[in-house]
Every structure is written in C-alpha cells, then in structure tokens.
mmCIF file of C-alpha atoms in Angstrom:
data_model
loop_
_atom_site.group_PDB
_atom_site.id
_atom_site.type_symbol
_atom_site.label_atom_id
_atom_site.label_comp_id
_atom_site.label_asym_id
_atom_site.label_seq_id
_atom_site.Cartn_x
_atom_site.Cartn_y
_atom_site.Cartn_z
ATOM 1 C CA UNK V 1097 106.594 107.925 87.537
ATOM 2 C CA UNK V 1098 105.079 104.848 88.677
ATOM 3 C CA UNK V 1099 105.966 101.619 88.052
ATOM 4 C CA UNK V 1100 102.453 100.455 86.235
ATOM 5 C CA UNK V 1101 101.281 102.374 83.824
ATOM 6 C CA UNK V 1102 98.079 101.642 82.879
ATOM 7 C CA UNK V 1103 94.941 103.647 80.890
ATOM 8 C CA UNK V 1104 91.737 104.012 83.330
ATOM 9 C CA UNK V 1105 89.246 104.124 80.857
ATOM 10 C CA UNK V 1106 86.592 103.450 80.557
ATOM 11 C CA UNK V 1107 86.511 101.648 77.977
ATOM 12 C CA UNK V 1108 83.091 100.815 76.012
ATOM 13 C CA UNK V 1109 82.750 98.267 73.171
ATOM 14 C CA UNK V 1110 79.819 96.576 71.497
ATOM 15 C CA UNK V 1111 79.012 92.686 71.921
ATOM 16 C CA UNK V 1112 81.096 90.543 69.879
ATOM 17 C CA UNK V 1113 84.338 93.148 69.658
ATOM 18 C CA UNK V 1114 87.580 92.187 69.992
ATOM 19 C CA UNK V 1115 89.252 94.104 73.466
ATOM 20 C CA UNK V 1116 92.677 95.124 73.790
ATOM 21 C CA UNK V 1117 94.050 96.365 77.540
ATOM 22 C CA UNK V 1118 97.606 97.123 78.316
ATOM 23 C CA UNK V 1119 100.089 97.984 80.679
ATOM 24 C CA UNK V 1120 103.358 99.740 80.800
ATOM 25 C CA UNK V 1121 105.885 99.115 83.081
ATOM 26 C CA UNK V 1122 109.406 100.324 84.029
ATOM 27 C CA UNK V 1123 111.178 98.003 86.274
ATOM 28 C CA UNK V 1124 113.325 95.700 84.076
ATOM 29 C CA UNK V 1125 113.447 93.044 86.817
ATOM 30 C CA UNK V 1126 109.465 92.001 86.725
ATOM 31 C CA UNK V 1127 109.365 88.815 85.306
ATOM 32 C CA UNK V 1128 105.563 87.216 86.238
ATOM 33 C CA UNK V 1129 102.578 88.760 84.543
ATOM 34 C CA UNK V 1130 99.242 88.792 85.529
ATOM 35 C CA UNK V 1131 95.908 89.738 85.158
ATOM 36 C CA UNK V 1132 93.398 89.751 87.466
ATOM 37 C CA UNK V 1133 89.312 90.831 86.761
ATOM 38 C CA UNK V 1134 87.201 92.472 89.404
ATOM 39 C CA UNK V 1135 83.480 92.793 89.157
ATOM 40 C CA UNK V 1136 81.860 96.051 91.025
ATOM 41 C CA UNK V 1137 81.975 95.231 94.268
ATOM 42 C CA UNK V 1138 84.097 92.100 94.591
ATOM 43 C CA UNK V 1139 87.563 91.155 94.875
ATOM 44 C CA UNK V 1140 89.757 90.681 92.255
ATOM 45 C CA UNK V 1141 90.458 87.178 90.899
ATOM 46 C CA UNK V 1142 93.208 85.705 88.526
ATOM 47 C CA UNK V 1143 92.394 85.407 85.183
ATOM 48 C CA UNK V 1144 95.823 84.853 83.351
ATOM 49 C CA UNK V 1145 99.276 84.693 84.267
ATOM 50 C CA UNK V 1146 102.340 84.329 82.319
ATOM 51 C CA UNK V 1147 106.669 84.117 83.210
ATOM 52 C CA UNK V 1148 108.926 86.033 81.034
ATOM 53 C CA UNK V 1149 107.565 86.922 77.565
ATOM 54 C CA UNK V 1150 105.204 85.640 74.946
ATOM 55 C CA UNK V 1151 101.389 84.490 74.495
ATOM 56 C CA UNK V 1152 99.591 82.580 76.424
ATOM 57 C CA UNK V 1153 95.798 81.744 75.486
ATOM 58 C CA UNK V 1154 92.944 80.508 77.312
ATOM 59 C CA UNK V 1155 89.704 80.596 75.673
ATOM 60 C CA UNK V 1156 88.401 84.171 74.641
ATOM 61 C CA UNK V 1157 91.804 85.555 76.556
ATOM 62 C CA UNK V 1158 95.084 86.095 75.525
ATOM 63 C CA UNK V 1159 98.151 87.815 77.292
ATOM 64 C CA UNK V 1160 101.038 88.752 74.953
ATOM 65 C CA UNK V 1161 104.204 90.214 77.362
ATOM 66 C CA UNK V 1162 107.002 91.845 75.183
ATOM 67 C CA UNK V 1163 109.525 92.208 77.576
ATOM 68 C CA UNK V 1164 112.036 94.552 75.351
ATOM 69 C CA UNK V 1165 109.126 97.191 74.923
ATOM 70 C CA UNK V 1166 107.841 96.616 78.669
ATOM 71 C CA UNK V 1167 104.275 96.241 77.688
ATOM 72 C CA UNK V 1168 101.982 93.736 78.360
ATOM 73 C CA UNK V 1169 98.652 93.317 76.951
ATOM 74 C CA UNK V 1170 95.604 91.072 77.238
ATOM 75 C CA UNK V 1171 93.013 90.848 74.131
ATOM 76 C CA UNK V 1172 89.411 89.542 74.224
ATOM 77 C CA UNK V 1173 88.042 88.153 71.697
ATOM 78 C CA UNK V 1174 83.846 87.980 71.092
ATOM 79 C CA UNK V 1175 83.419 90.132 73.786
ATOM 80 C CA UNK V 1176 80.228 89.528 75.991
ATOM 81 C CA UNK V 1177 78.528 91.877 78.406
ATOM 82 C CA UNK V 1178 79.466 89.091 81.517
ATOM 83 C CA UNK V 1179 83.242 90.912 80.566
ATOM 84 C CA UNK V 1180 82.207 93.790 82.104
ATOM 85 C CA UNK V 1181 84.248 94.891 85.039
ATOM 86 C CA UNK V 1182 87.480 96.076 85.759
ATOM 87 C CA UNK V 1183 90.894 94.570 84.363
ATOM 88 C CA UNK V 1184 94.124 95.248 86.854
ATOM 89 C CA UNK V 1185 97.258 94.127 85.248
ATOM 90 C CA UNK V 1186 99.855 93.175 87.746
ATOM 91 C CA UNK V 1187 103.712 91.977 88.076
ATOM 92 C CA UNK V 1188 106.592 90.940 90.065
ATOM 93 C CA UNK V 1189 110.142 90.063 89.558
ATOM 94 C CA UNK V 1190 111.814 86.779 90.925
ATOM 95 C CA UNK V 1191 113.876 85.233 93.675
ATOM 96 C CA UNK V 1192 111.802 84.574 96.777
ATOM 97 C CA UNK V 1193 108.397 86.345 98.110
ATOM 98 C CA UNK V 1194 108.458 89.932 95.931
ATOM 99 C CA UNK V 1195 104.906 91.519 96.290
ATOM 100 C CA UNK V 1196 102.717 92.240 93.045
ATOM 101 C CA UNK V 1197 102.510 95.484 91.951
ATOM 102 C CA UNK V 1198 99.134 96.626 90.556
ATOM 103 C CA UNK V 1199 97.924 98.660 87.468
ATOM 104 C CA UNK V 1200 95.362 101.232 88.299
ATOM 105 C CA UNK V 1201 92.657 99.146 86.492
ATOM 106 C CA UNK V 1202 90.788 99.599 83.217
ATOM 107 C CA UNK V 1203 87.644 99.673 83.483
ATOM 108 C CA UNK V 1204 85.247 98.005 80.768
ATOM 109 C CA UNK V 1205 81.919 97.830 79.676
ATOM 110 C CA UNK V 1206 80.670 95.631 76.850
ATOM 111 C CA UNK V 1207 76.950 96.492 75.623
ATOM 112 C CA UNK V 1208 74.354 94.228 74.169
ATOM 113 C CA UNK Q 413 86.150 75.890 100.728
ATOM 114 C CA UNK Q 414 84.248 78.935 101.374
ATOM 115 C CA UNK Q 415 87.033 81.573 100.296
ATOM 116 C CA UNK Q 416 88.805 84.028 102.012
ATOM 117 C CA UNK Q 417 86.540 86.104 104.573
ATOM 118 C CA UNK Q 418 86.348 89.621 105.891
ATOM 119 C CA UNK Q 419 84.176 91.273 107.987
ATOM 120 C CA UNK Q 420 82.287 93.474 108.503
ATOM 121 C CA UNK Q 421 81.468 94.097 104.794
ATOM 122 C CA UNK Q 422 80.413 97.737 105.527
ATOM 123 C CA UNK Q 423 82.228 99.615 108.111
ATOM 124 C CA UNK Q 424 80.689 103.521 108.751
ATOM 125 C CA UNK Q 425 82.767 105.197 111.393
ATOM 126 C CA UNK Q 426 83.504 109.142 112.908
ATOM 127 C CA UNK Q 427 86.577 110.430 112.821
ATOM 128 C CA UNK Q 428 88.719 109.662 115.414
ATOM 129 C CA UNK Q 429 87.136 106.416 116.313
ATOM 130 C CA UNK Q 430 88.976 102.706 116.175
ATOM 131 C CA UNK Q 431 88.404 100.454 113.096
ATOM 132 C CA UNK Q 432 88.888 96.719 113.187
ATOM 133 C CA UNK Q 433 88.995 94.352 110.285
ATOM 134 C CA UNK Q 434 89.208 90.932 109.989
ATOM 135 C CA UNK Q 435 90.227 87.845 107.856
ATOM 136 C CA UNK Q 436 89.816 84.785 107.898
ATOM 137 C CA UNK Q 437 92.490 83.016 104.692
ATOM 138 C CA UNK Q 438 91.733 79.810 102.825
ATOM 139 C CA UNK Q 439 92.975 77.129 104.857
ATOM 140 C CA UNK Q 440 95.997 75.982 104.375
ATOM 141 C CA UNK Q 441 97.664 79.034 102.761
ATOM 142 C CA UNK Q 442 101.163 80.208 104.214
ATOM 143 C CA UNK Q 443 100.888 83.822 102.651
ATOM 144 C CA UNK Q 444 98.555 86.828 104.056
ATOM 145 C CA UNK Q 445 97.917 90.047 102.261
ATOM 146 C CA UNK Q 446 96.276 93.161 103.569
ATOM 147 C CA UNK Q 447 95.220 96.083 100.702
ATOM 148 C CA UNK Q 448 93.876 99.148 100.250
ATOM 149 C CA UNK Q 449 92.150 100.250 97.105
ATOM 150 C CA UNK Q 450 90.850 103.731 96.352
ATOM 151 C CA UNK Q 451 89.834 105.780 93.039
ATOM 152 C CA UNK Q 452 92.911 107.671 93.285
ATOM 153 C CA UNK Q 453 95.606 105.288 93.965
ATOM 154 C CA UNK Q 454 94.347 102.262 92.783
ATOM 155 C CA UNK Q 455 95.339 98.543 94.626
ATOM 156 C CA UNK Q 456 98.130 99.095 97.866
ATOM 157 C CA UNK Q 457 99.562 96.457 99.274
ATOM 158 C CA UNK Q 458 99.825 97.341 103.485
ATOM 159 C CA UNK Q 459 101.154 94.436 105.036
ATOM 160 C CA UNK Q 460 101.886 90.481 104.366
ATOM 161 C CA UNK Q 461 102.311 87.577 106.495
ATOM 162 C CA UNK Q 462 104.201 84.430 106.140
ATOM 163 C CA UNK Q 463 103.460 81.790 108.686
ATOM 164 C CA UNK Q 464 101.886 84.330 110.492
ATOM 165 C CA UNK Q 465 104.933 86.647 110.474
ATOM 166 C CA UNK Q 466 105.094 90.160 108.876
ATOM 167 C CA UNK Q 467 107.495 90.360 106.366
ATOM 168 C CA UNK Q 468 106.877 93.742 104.933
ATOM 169 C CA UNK Q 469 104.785 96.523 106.490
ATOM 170 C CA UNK Q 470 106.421 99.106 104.127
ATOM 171 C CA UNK Q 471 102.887 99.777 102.527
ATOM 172 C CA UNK Q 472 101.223 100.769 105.830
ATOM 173 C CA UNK Q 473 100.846 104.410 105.885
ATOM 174 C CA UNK Q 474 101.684 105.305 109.404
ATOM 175 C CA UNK Q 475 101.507 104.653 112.709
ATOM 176 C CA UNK Q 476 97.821 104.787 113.305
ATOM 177 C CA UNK Q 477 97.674 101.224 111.287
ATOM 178 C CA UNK Q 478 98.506 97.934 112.879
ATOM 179 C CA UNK Q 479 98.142 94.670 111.568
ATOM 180 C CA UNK Q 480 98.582 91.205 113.642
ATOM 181 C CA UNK Q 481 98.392 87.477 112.611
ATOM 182 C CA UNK Q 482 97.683 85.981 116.111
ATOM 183 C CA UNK Q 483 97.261 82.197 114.362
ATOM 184 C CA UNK Q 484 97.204 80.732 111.208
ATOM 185 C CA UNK Q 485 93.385 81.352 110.258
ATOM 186 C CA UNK Q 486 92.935 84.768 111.685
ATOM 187 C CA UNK Q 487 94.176 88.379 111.035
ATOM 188 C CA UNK Q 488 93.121 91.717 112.134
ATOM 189 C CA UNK Q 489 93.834 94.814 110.821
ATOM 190 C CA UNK Q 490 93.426 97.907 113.020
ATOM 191 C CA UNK Q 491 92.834 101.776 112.751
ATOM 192 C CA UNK Q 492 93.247 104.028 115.588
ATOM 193 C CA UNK Q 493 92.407 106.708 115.466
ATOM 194 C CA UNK Q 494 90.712 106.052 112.110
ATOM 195 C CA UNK Q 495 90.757 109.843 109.462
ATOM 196 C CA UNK Q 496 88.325 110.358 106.710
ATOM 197 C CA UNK Q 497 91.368 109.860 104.172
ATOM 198 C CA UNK Q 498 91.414 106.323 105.561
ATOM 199 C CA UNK Q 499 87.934 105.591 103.687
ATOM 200 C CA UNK Q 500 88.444 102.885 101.139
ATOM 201 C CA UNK Q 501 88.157 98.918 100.649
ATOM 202 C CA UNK Q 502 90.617 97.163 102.183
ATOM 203 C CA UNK Q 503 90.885 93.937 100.704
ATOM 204 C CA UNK Q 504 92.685 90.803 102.483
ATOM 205 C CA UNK Q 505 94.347 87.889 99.922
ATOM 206 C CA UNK Q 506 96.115 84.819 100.952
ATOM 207 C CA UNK Q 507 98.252 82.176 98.409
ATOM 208 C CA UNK Q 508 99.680 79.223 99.065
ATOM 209 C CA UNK Q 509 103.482 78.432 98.359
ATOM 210 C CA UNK Q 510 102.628 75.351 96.601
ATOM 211 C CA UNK Q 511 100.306 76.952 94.449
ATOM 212 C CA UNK Q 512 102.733 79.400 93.338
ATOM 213 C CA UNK Q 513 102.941 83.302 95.118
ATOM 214 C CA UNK Q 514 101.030 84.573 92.147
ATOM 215 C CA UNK Q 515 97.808 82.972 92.779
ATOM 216 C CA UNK Q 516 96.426 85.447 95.094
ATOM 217 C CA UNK Q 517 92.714 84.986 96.125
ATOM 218 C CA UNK Q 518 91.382 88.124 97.433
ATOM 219 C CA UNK Q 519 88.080 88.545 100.029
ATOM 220 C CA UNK Q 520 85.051 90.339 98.952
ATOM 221 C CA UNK Q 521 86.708 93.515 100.985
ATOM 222 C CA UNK Q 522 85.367 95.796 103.420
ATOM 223 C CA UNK Q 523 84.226 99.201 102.680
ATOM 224 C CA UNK Q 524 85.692 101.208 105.425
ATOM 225 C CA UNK Q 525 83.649 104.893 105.492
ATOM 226 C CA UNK Q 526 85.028 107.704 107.867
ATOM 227 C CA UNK Q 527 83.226 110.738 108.379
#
C-alpha cells in the first residue's frame, strides 16, 4: 500500500464548477500538507500548504486536512480553464529535514 | 531571480550510453532535490543536499546513478550506463531553511529519453 493515495483521473468539469481533489494517506506522523499544481510540461509549484488540520483559504482554493480520517482535500471554486493541469498533493511529518512524499497527481481539465 | 535551472531540457540517448544533468538552485537556498517522475510511479525523490552534502540517497535506484554537489550553485546528476527504464523527467528543486522546507521550487525538468 502506498503511503499517498490519490485518484488519477482525469477529471473533467465545465467552467464555473466547483472542484474537489483528495488524498489519502496512512502514515499517522505527516503533519504538513501541501499542494502543489503542475502545468504540462513544467515543474510543479506550491499552491497551498497547511500544518496539522483544518481549512485554509486563498482565493478560489481551499485545503481542508482532517487528520482523524487521514484525508486531505483541496476544493476550487468557479473553476476556469487556466486550472487546467495536474494537482499532486503532498506531505511530511516533523522534527528536522523529512522529505515530501507525493500523490500520484490528478489530473484536471476545465472546459469553456 | 531567474529560478531554478536544468539542462539540457531534452536529453535523447542509446542504451548504454552516459547521461548528465544539471542544476543550477535559486541562490541562496541550503536544500537540493533531485526527482524522477514517470506515468507509472508518479514524483520520486533520488537524492537531497544540504549545504552541498547528501543526506539521503535512499531514492536512487542503483548503482548506475550518482549525484554530486561540487559547490553551492551547481549539481549534477549522472547515469552510466543509462537503460531505457531510466526514461523520464527528472526534476531538480531547491528550498531555503528560512523559507520553511516545504517551499520547494522545482526546475522546468529534463526529459531524459533512452532507446
């Protein structure tokens, strides 16, 4: 089983929907939360990150972690074709360095 | 600043032949991340640096793959001999300490075909 569970996709939505991508995990110990986008071809870059559990907003985004369920999620709201790409969700645990550990990525597509 | 930067972008091989990739981190970050990502194992991590010191090579698949951090902007990461399952993007990410281990700012990759 492996650590990050998350759905490939694809995933294909109309303008203006509201998006919902999530992540399982199993390790216990991970307590930072991230999300990163990649477009085709690039590398991926941060879009939200969160410690512990809760909600965190930031414009169209939010990341909910629940923490006694191990699933995080991030939702999208008004959805625009520019959110095309691919969503990884990733996580770590604490004390010192401890390296992220990715999601496979979901891929998305939002149509005009 | 311009971002961290690999090259070659495209990198079209034979079997058996060496592979060399390079990056060049933001300036001023401590941390160095080599990765590999394919369809059917998504995002690896291969190797970091701190201060120019591995710290954890567990992620590199055998002995065929080297990586070195010879100063503080540079690092290579090497193939030899180089096997058509090694054909993927390998991405390279560095973060700064101060800006918290999380913030990881990837290159644009380099995508690493062996035939």
């Amino acid at each position: 089983q492996k650590e990050v569970e998350q759905d490939p996709g694809p995933l294909s939505v109309p303008e203006g929907a509201i998006v919902s991508l999530n992540c399982t995990y199993s390790n216990s110990a991970f307590q930072y939360f991230m999300w990163y986008r990649q477009y085709s071809r690039k590398g991926p870059e941060l879009l939200m990150y969160t410690y512990s559990s809760g909600n965190k907003e930031d414009g169209r985004f939010t990341a909910q972690v629940d923490k006694s369920s191990k699933y995080i999620s991030l939702f999208i709201r008004d959805s625009q074709p520019s959110d095309s790409a691919t969503y990884l969700c990733a996580m770590r645990g604490t004390g010192g360095y401890n390296k992220l550990i990715f999601g496979a990525g979901t891929r998305l597509a939002v149509h005009p | 600043d311009a971002g961290v930067i690999q090259s070659p972008r495209h990198e079209v091989t034979e079997m058996g032949q060496e592979v060399t990739l390079r990056c060049k981190p933001i300036s001023g970050h401590d941390y160095l991340f080599w990765y590999r990502q394919t369809m059917m194992r998504g995002l690896e991590l291969l190797i970091y640096f701190n201060n120019n010191v591995p710290i954890d090579d567990s992620g590199m698949p055998e002995d065929r793959f080297s990586a070195k951090m010879p100063n503080a902007s540079f690092s290579t990461l090497k193939i030899q001999p180089s096997e058509p399952r090694d054909s993927a993007v390998y991405f390279c990410a560095s973060s700064s300490l101060a800006g918290g281990q999380e913030t990881q700012y990837f290159g644009p990759g380099t995508r690493l075909l062996v035939l």
